[in-house]
mmCIF file of C-alpha atoms in Angstrom:
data_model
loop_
_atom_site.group_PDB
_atom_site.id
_atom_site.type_symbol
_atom_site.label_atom_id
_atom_site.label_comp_id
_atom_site.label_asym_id
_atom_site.label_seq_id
_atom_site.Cartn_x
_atom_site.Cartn_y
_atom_site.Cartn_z
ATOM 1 C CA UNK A 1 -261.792 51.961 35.397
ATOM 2 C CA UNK A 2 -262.908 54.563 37.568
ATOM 3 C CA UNK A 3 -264.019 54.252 40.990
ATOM 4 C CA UNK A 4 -266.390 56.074 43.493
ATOM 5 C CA UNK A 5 -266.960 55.328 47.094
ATOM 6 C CA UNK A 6 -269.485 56.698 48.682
ATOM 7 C CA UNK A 7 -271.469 56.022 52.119
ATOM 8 C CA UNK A 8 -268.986 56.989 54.942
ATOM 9 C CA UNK A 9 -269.790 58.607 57.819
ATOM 10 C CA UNK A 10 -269.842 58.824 61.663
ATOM 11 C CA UNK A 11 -271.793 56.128 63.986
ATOM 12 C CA UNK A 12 -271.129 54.317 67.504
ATOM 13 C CA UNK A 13 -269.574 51.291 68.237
ATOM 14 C CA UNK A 14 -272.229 48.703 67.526
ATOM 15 C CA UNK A 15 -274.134 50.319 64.561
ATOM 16 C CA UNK A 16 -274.017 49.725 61.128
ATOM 17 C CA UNK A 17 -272.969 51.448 57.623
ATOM 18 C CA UNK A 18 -273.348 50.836 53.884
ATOM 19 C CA UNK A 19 -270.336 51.691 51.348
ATOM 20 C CA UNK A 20 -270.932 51.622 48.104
ATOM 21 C CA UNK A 21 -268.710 51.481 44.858
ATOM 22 C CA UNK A 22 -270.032 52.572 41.636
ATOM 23 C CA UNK A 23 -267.564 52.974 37.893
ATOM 24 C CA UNK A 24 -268.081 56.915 37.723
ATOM 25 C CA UNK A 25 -267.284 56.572 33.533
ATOM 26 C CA UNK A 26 -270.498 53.880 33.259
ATOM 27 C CA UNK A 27 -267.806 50.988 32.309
ATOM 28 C CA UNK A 28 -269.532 48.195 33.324
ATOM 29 C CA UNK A 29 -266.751 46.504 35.907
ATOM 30 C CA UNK A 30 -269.204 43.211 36.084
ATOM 31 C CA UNK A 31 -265.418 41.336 34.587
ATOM 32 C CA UNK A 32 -263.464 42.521 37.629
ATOM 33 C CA UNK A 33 -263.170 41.765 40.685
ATOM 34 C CA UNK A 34 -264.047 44.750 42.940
ATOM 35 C CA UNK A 35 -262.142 45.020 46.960
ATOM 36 C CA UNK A 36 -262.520 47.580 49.687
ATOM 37 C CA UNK A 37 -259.029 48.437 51.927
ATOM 38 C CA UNK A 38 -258.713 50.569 54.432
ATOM 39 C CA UNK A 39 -256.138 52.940 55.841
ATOM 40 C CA UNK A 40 -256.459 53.717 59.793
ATOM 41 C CA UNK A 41 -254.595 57.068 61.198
ATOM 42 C CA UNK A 42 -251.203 55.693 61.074
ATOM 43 C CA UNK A 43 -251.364 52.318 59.555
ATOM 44 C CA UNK A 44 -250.328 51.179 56.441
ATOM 45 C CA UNK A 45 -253.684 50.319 54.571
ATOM 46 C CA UNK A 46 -255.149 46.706 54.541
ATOM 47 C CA UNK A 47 -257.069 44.162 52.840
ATOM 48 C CA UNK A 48 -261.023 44.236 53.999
ATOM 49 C CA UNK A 49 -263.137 42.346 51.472
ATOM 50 C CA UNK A 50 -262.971 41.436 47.840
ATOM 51 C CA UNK A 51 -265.747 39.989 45.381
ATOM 52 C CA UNK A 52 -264.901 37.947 42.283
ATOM 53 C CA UNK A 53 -266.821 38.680 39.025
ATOM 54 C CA UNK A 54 -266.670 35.507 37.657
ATOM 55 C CA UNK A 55 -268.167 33.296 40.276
ATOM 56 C CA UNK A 56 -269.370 35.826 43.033
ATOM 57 C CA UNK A 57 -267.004 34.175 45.355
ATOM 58 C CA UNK A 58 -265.841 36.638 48.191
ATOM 59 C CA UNK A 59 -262.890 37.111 50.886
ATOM 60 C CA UNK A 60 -262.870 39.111 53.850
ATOM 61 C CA UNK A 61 -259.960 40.065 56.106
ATOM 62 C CA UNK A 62 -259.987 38.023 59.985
ATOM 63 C CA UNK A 63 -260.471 41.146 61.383
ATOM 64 C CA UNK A 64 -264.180 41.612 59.516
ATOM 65 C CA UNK A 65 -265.414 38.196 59.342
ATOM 66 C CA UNK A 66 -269.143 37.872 60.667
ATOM 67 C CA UNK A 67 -269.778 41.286 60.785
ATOM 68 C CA UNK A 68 -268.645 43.255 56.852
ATOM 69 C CA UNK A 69 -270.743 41.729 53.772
ATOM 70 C CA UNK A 70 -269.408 42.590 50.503
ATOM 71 C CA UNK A 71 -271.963 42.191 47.575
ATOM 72 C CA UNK A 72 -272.694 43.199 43.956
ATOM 73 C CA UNK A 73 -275.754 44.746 43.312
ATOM 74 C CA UNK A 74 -275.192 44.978 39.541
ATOM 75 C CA UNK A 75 -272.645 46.138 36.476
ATOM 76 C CA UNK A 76 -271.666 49.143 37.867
ATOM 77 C CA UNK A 77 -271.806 49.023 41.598
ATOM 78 C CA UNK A 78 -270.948 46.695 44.326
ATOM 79 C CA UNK A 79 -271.611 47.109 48.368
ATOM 80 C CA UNK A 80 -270.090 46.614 51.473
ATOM 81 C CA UNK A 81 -272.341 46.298 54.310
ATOM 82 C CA UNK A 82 -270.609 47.176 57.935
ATOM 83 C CA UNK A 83 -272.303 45.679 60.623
ATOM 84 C CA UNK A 84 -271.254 45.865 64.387
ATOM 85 C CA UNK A 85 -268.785 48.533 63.816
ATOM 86 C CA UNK A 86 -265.949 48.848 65.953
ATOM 87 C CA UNK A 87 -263.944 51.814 67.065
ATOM 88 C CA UNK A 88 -260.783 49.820 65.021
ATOM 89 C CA UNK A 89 -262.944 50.045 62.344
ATOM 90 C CA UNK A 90 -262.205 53.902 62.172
ATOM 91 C CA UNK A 91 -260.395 54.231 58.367
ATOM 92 C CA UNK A 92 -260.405 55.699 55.320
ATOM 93 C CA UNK A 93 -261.885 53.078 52.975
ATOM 94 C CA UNK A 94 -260.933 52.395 49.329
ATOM 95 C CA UNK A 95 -262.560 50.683 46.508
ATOM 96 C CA UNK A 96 -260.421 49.253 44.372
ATOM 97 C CA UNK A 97 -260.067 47.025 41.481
ATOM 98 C CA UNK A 98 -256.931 44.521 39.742
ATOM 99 C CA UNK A 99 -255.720 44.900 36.565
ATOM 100 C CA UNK A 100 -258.376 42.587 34.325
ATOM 101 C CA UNK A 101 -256.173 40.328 33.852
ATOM 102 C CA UNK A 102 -254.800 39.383 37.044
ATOM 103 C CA UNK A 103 -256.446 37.521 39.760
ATOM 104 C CA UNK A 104 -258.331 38.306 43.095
ATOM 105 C CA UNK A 105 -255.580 37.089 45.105
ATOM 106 C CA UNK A 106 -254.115 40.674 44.073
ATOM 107 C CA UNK A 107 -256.499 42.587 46.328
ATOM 108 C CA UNK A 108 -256.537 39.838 48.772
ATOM 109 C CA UNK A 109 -252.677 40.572 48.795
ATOM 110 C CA UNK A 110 -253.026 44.352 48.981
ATOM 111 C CA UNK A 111 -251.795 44.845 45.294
ATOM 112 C CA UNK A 112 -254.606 46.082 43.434
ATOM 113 C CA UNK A 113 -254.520 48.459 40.768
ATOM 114 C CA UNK A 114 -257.022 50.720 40.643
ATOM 115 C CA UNK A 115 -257.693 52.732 43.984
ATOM 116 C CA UNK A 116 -261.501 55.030 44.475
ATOM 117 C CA UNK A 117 -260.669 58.263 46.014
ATOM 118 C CA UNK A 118 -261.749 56.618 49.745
ATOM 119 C CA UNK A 119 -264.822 57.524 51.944
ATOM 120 C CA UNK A 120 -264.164 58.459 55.935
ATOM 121 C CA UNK A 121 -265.619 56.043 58.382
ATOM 122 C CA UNK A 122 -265.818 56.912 61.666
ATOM 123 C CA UNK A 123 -266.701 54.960 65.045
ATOM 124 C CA UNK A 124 -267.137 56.329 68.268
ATOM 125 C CA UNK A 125 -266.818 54.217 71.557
#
């Protein structure tokens, strides 16, 4: 599995942004379960959102709740929409993906697998 963010870019606190992730080698990734971290100037990277394949089921990090909405728009791409972005919200952010086999509680733990190349967000106050 291969994976491409796309969709960063620069906006003000309060506005909104779409990431997308898309399989850049056309395997359909509708079996896994796709996540977004991020990694802040500094920080370690963290958990944002994750969406299972097999029930559509989702998990977002306390920090994102009511305001980040992760979807899957079909076999080869899944969103995250960024609503009422924050300055903290400033990261690199990273699709990424589980081994097949294992479970979502993998990205929700910060162990996935797979890692996209990450697309700059940036929010000014």
């Amino acid at each position: 599995v291969q994976l491409q963010a796309s969709g960063g870019g620069s906006v003000q606190a309060g506005g909104s942004l779409r990431l997308s992730c898309a399989e850049s080698r056309r395997t359909p990734f509708s079996r896994y379960h796709i996540g977004w971290s991020r990694q802040a100037p500094g920080k370690d990277r963290e958990f944002v959102a994750a969406i299972s394949w097999n029930d559509g089921s989702t998990y977002y990090a306390d920090s994102v709740k009511g305001r980040f909405t992760i979807s899957r728009v079909n076999a080869n791409t899944v969103n995250l929409q960024m609503n009422n972005l924050k300055p903290e919200d400033t990261a690199v952010y990273f699709c990424t993906a589980p081994h097949s086999d294992d479970t979502i509680r993998a990205l929700v733990q910060g162990r996935p697998l797979y890692w996209g190349q990450g697309t700059l967000v940036t929010v000014s106050s």
